[in-house]
mmCIF file of C-alpha atoms in Angstrom:
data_model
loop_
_atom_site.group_PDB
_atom_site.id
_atom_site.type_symbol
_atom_site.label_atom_id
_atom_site.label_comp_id
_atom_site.label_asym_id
_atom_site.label_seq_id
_atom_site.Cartn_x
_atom_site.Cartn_y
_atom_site.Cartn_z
ATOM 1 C CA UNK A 305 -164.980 -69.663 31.265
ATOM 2 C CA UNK A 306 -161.580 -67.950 33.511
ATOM 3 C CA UNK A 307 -160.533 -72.661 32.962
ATOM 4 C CA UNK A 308 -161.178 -72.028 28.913
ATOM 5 C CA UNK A 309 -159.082 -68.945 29.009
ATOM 6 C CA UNK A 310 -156.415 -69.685 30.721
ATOM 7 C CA UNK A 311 -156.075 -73.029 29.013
ATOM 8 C CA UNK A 312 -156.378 -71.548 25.631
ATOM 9 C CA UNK A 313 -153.636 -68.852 26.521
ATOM 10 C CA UNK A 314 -151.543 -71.706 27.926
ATOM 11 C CA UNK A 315 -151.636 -74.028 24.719
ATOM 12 C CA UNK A 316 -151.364 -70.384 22.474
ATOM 13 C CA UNK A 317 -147.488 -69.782 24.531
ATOM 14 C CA UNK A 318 -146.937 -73.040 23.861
ATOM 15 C CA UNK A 319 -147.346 -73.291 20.334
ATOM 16 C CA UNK A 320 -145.550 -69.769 20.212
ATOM 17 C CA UNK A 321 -142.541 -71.719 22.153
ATOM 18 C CA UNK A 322 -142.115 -74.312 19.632
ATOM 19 C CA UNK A 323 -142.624 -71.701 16.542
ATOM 20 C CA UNK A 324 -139.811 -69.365 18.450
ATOM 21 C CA UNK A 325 -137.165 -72.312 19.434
ATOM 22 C CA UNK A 326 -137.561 -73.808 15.450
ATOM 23 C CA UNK A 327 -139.236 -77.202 17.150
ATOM 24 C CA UNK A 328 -140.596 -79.111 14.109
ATOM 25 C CA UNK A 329 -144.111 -80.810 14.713
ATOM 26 C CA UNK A 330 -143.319 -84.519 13.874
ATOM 27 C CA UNK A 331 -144.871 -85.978 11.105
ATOM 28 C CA UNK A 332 -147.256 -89.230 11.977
ATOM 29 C CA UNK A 333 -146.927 -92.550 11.695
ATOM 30 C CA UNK A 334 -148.916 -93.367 8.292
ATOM 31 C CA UNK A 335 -146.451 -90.534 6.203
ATOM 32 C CA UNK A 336 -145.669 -92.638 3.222
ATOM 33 C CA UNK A 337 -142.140 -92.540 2.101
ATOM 34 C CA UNK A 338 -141.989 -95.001 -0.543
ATOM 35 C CA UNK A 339 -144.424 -96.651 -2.585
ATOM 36 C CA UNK A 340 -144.460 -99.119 -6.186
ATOM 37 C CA UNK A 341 -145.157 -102.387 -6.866
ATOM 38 C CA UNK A 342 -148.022 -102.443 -4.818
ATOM 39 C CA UNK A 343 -145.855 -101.691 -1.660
ATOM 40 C CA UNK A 344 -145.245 -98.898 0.236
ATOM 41 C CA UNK A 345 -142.695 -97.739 3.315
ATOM 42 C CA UNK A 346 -144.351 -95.597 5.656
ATOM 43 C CA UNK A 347 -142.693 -93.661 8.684
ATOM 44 C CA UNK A 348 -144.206 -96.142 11.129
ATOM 45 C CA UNK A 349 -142.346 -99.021 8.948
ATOM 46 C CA UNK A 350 -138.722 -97.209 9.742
ATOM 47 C CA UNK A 351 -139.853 -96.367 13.342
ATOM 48 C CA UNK A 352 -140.456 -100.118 13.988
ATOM 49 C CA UNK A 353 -137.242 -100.903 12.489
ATOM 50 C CA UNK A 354 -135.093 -98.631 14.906
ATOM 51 C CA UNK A 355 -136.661 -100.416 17.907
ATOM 52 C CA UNK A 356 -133.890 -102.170 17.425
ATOM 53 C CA UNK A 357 -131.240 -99.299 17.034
ATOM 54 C CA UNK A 358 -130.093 -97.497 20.322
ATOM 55 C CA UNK A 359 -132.584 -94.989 21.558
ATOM 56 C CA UNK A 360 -129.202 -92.149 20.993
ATOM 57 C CA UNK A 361 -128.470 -93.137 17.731
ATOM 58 C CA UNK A 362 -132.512 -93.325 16.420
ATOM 59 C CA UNK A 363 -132.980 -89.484 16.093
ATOM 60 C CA UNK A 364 -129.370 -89.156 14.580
ATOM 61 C CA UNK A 365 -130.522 -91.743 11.626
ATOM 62 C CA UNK A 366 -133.648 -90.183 11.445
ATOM 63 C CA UNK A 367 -131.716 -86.955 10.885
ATOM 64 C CA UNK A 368 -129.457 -88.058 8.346
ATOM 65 C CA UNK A 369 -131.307 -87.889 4.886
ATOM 66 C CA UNK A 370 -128.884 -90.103 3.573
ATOM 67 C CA UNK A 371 -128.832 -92.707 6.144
ATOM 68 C CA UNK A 372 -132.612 -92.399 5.990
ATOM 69 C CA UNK A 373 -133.289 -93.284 2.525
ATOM 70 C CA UNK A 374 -130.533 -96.761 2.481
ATOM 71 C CA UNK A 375 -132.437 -97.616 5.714
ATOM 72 C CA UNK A 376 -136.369 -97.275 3.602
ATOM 73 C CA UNK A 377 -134.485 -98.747 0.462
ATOM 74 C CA UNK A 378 -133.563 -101.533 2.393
ATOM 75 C CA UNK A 379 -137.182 -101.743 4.013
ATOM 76 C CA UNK A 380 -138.932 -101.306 0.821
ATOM 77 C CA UNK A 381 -136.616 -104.578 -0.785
ATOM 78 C CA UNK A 382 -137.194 -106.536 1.794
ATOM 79 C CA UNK A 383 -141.062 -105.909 1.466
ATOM 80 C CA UNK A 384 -141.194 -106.612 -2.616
ATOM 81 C CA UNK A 385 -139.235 -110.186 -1.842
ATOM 82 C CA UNK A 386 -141.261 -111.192 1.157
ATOM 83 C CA UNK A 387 -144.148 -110.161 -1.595
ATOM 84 C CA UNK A 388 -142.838 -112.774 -4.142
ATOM 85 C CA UNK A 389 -142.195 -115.238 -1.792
ATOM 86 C CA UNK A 390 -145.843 -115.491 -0.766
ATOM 87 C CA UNK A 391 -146.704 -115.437 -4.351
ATOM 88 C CA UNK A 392 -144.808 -118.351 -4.827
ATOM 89 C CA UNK A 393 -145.956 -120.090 -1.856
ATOM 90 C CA UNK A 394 -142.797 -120.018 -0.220
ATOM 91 C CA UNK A 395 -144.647 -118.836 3.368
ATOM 92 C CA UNK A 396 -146.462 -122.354 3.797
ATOM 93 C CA UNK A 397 -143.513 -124.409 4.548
ATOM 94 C CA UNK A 398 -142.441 -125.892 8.157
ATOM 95 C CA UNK A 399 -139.233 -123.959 7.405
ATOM 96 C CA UNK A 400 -140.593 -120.287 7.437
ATOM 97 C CA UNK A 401 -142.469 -121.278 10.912
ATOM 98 C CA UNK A 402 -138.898 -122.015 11.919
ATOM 99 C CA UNK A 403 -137.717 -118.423 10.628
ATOM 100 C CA UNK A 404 -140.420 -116.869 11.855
ATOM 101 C CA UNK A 405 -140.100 -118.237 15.276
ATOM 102 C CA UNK A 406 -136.171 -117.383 15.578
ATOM 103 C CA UNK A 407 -136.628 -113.721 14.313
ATOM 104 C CA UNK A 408 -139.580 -113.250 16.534
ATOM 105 C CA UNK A 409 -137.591 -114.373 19.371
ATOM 106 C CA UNK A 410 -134.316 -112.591 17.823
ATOM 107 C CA UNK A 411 -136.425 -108.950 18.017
ATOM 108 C CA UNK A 412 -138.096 -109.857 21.346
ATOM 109 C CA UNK A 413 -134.739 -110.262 23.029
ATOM 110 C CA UNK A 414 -133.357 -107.154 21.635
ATOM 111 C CA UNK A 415 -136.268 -105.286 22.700
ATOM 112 C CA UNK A 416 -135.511 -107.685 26.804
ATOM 113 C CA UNK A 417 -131.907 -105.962 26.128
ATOM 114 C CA UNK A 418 -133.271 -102.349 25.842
ATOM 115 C CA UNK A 419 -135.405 -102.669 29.112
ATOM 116 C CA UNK A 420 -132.303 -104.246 31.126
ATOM 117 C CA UNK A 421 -130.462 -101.621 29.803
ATOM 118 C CA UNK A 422 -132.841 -98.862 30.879
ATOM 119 C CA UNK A 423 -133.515 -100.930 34.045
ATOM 120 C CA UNK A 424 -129.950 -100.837 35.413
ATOM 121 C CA UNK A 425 -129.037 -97.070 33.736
ATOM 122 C CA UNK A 426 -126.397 -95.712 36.010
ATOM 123 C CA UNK A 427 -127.405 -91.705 37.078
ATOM 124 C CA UNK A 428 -125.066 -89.305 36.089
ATOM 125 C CA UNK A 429 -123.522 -89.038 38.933
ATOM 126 C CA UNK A 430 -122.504 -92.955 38.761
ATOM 127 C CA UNK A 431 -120.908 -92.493 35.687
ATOM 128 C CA UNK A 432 -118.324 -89.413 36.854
ATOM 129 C CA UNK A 433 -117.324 -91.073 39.911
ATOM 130 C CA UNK A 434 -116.598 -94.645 37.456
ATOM 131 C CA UNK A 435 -114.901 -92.523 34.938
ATOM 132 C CA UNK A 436 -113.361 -90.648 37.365
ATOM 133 C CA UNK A 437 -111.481 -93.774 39.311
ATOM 134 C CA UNK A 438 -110.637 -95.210 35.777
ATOM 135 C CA UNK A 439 -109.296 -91.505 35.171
ATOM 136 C CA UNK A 440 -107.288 -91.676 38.533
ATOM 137 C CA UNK A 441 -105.975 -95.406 38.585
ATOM 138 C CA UNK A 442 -103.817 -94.659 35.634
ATOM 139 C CA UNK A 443 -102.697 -92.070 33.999
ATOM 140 C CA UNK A 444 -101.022 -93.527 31.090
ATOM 141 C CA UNK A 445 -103.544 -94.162 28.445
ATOM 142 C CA UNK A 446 -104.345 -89.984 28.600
ATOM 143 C CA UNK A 447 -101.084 -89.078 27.882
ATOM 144 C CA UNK A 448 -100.533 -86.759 24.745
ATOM 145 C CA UNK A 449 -97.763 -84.722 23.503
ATOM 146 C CA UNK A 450 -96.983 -81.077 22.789
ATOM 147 C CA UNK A 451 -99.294 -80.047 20.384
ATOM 148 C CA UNK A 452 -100.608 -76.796 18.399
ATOM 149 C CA UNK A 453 -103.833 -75.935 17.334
ATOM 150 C CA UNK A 454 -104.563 -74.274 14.281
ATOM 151 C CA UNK A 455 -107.021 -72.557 11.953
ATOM 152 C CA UNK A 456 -106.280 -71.907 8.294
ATOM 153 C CA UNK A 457 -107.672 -70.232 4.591
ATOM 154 C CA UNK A 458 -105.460 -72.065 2.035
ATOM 155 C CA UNK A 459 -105.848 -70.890 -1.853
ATOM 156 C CA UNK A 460 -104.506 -73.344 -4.105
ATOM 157 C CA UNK A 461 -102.055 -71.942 -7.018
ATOM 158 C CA UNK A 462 -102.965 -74.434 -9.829
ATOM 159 C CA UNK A 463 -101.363 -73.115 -12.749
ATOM 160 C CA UNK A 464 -101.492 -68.916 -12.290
ATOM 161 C CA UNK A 465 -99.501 -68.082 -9.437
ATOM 162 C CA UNK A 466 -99.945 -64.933 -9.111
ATOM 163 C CA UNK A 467 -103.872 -64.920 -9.602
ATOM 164 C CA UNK A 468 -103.853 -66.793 -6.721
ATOM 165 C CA UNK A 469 -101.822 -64.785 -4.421
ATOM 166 C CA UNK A 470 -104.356 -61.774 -5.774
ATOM 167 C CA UNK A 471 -107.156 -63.846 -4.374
ATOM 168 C CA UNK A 472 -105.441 -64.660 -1.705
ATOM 169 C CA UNK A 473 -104.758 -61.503 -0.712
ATOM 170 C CA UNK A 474 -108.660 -60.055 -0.807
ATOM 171 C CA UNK A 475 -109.384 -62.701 1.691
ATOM 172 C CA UNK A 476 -106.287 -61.580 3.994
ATOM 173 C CA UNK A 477 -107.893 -58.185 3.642
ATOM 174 C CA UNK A 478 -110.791 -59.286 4.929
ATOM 175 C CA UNK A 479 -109.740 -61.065 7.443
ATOM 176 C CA UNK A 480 -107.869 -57.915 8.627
ATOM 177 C CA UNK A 481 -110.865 -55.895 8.173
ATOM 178 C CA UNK A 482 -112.202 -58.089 11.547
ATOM 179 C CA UNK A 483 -114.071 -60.568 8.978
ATOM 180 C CA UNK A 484 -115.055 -63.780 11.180
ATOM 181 C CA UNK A 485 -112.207 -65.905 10.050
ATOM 182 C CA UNK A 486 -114.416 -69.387 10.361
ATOM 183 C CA UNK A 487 -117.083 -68.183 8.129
ATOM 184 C CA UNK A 488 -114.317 -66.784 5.469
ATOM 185 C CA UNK A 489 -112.378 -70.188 5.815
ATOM 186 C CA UNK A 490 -115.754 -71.925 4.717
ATOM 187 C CA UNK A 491 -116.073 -69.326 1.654
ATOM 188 C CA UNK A 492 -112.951 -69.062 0.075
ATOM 189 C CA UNK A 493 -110.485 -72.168 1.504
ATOM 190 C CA UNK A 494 -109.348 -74.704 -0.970
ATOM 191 C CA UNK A 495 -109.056 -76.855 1.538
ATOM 192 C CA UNK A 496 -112.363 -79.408 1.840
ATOM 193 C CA UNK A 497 -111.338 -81.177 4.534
ATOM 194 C CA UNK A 498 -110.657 -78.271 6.961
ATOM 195 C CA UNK A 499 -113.270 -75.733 5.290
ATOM 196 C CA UNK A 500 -116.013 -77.421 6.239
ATOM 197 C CA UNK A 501 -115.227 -76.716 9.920
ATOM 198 C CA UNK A 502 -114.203 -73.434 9.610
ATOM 199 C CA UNK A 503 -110.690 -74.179 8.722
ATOM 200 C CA UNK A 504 -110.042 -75.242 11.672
ATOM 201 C CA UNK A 505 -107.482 -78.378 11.819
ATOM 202 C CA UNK A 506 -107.133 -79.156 15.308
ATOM 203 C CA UNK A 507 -104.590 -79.827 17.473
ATOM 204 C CA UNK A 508 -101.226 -81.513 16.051
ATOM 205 C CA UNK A 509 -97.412 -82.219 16.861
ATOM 206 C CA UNK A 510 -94.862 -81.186 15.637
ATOM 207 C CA UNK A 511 -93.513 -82.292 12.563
ATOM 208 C CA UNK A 512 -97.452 -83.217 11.135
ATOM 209 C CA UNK A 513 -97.924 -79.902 8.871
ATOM 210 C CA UNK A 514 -95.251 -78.279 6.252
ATOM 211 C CA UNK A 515 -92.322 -76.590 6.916
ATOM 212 C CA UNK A 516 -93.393 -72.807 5.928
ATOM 213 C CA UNK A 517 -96.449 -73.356 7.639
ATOM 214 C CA UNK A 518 -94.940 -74.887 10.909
ATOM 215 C CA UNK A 519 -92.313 -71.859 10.881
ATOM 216 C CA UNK A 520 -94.994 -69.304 10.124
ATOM 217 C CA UNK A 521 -97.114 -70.550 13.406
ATOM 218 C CA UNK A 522 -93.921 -70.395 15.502
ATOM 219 C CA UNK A 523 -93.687 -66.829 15.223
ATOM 220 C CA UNK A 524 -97.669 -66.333 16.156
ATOM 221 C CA UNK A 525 -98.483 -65.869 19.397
ATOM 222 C CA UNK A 526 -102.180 -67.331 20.349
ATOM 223 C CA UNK A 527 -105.364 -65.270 18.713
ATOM 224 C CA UNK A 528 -102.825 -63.668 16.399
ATOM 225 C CA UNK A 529 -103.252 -64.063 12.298
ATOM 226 C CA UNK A 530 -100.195 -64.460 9.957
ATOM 227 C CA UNK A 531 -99.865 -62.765 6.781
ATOM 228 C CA UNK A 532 -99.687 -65.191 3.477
ATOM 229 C CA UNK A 533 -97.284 -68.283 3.914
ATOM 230 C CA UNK A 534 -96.797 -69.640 1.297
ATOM 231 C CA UNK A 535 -96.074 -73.759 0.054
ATOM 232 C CA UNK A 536 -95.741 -76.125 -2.140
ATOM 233 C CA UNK A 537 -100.025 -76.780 -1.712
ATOM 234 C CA UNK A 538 -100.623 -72.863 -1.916
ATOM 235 C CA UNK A 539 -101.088 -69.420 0.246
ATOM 236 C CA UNK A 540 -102.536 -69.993 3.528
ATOM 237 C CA UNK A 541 -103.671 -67.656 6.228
ATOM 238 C CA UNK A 542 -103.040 -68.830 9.477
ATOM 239 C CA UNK A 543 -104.441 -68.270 12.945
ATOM 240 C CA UNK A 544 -103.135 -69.894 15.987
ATOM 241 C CA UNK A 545 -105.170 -70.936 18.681
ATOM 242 C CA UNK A 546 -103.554 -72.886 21.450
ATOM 243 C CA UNK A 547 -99.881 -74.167 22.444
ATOM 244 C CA UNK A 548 -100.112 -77.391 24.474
ATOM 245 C CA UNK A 549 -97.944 -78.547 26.778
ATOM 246 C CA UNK A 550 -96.945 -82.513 26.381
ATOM 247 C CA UNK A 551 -98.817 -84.298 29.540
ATOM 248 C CA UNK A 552 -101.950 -85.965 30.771
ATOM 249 C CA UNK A 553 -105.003 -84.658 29.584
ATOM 250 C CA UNK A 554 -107.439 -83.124 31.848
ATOM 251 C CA UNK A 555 -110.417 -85.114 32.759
ATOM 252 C CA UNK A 556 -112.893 -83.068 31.966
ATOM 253 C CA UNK A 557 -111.427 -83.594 27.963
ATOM 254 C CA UNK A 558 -111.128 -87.023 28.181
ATOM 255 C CA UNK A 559 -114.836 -87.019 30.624
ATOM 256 C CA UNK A 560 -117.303 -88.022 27.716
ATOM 257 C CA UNK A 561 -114.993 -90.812 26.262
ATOM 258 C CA UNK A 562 -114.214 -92.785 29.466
ATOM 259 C CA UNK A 563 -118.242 -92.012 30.278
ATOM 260 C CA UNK A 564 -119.131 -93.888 27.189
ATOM 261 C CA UNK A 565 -116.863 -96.731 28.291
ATOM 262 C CA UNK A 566 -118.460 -97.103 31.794
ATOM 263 C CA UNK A 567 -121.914 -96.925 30.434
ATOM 264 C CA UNK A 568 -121.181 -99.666 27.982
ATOM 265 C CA UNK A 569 -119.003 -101.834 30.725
ATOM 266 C CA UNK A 570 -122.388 -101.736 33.351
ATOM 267 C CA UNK A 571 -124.766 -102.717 30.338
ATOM 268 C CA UNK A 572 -123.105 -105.069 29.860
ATOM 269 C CA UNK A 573 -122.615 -106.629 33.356
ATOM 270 C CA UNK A 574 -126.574 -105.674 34.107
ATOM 271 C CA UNK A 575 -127.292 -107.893 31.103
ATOM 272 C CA UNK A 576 -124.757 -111.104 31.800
ATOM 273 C CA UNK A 577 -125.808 -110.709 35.861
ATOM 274 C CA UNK A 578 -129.415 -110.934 34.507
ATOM 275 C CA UNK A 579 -129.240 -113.614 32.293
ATOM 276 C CA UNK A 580 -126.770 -115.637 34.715
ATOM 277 C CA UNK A 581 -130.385 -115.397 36.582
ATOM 278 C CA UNK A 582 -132.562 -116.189 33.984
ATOM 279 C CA UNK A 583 -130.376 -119.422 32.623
ATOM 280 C CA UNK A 584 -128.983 -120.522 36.101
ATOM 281 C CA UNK A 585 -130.859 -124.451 35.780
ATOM 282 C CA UNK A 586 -130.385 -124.567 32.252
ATOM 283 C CA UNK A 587 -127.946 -126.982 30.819
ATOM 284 C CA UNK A 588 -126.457 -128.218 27.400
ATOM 285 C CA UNK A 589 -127.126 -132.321 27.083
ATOM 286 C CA UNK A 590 -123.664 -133.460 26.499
ATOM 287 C CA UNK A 591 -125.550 -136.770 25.114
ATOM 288 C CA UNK A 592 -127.927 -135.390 22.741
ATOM 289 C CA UNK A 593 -125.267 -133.073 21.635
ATOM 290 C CA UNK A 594 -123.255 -136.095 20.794
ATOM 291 C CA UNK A 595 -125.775 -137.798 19.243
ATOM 292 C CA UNK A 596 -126.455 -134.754 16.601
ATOM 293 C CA UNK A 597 -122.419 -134.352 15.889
ATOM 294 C CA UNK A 598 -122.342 -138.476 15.141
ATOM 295 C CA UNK A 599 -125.107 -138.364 13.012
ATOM 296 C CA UNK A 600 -123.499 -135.501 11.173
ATOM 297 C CA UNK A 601 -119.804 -135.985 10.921
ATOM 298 C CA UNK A 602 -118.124 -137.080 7.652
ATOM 299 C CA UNK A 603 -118.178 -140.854 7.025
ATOM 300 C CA UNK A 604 -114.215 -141.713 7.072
ATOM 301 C CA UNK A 605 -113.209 -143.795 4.352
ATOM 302 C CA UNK A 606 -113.039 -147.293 4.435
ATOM 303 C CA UNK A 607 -109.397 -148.913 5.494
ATOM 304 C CA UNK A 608 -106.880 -150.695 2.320
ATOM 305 C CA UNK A 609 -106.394 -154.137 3.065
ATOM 306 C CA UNK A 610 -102.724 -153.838 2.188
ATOM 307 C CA UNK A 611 -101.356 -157.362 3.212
ATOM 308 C CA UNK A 612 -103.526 -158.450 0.931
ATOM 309 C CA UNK A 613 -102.210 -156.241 -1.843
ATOM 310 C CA UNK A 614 -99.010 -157.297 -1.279
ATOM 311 C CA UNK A 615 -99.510 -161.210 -1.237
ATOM 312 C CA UNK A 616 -101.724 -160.034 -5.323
ATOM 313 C CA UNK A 617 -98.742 -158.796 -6.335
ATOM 314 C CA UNK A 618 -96.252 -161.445 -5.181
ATOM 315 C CA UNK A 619 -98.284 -163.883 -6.816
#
C-alpha cells in the first residue's frame, strides 16, 4: 500500500510538472490529418516520412504549421496517384518491382546514414576543441568591421505629416514613461521587417542606414534613447545598443557556426571511411560497361562516296 502511494504521488508531480512547464502530451500515431477520396494522412504517415529528415530539423517541421500542411499535401497526392495507378493496373509491371526495389534500397540507406551518423557523433567536447583549432589556425575568415547595433520605432508619414509626428510622439512618451521599448516597437513600428523582432536591426557599418538616422545614433551613447529623427521613410525612435570595434570576432560568437561545420565535416568522413569498408572488393567491369555504352551510342551516319560523285558529274 506505502509502493501504491508513493507511486501514485510520484506520477501526480509528474503530471503537475508537465501541466506547470506548458509540456504538450503528444498526440498518437493514428491522429488523422487529412482524409477524401477514400484516403487519408495520418500523423504516423508524416512521422514515417521525416525518418528521412534530420532528427534536429523533424520537431522544427513538425512545429511549423505551414511547413506541416505542404509536407501532408504532398503525402496525401502522392497517396490518391499511387491509388489510380493500381486502379489502372500500373503496379503489376516488371518496372514498378524495379522502382520499388531502388526506393526501398534508397530509404534503407538513408536510414544506414542516420545510424553512422549517430554511431560516430563527436561529444561536445570534440566539437569545441575542432572548432576551436579551425578558430585558431586562421583568423581571417572572422574578421568584421566597426559596426553599431541598433533598435528602432519608425512611423511612416504617408500623406499627413503632422498626424504622424502626433503619433509618433505618444509612442516617444511612452517610451520615456520606462515602456519596454521591444514590445512598443512590435505595437506601433511601421517597420515589418524590424518590428517583428522588437525593432531591433542588428549590428551594421557605417554608411548601411540614412543619414539623419546615422547622425542621430552618433550622438547616443549605449542604452540611451533619441528623441524623434526624422527622414525621408518617417519619425523613428532610436535606441543604441552596442559600438563595435572593427576586428576578429570572439569565438564564443562565431562557436555555434564553426560547430555546425565540424559536425558536418566528421559525418561526413565517418560515412566515406565506412563505406570505403563496406565497398573495398567491389569493382566497376570496364567490359560490361563497354558493352552497355556500344549498344547504346548513336549509330554515326553512313560515309559519301565522293569520288564517285565526282566521276557522275564529269560524265
Amino acid at each position: 500500500m506505502l509502493l501504491l502511494n508513493k507511486t501514485s504521488r510520484l506520477l501526480a508531480a509528474t503530471v503537475l510538472a508537465l501541466v506547470t512547464t506548458g509540456v504538450q502530451a503528444q498526440p498518437t500515431p493514428d491522429l488523422v490529418l487529412m482524409e477524401g477520396a477514400g484516403q487519408r494522412i495520418t500523423l504516423g504517415d508524416v512521422q514515417g516520412a521525416l525518418l528521412r529528415v534530420p532528427t534536429a530539423q523533424r520537431q522544427q517541421l513538425l512545429a511549423n504549421k505551414g511547413q506541416l500542411a505542404m509536407l501532408i499535401n504532398d503525402l496525401f497526392s502522392r497517396r490518391v496517384l499511387a491509388q489510380q495507378a493500381r486502379t489502372r493496373g500500373l503496379d503489376k509491371g516488371a518496372d514498378v518491382a524495379a522502382l520499388r526495389r531502388i526506393a526501398e534500397e534508397g530509404a534503407l540507406s538513408e536510414l544506414a546514414v542516420q545510424q553512422i551518423d549517430a554511431d560516430t557523433a563527436p561529444s561536445d567536447k570534440q566539437l569545441t576543441e575542432r572548432a576551436r583549432a579551425i578558430y585558431n589556425k586562421d583568423s581571417k575568415p572572422f574578421q568584421r568591421p566597426a559596426g553599431t547595433h541598433t533598435s528602432h520605432i519608425l512611423i511612416r508619414q504617408e500623406g499627413d505629416k503632422e498626424a504622424a509626428r502626433k503619433r509618433a510622439e505618444e509612442v516617444l512618451a511612452k517610451v520615456k514613461a520606462g515602456g519596454d521599448f521591444m514590445a512598443l516597437a512590435q505595437q506601433f513600428s511601421e517597420d515589418p521587417g524590424s518590428a517583428v523582432r522588437g525593432g531591433d536591426l542588428g549590428f551594421y557599418s557605417q554608411g548601411r542606414v540614412v543619414k539623419p538616422f546615422e547622425d542621430a545614433v552618433a550622438k547616443l551613447k549605449p542604452g540611451e534613447t533619441s528623441g524623434l529623427v526624422e527622414s525621408e521613410f518617417g519619425f523613428h525612435i532610436i535606441r543604441l545598443h552596442e559600438r563595435r570595434a572593427a576586428g576578429v570576432a570572439p569565438f564564443e560568437e562565431v562557436r555555434p557556426m564553426l560547430e555546425a561545420r565540424v559536425r558536418g565535416e566528421l559525418a561526413e568522413e565517418g560515412r566515406q571511411r565506412e563505406l570505403q569498408k563496406l565497398m573495398k572488393d567491389a569493382l566497376i567491369k570496364g567490359d560490361a560497361l563497354d558493352q552497355v555504352v556500344k549498344a547504346n551510342a548513336p549509330a554515326q551516319p553512313a560515309p559519301t562516296s565522293a569520288p564517285a560523285a565526282k566521276a557522275s558529274a564529269a560524265k
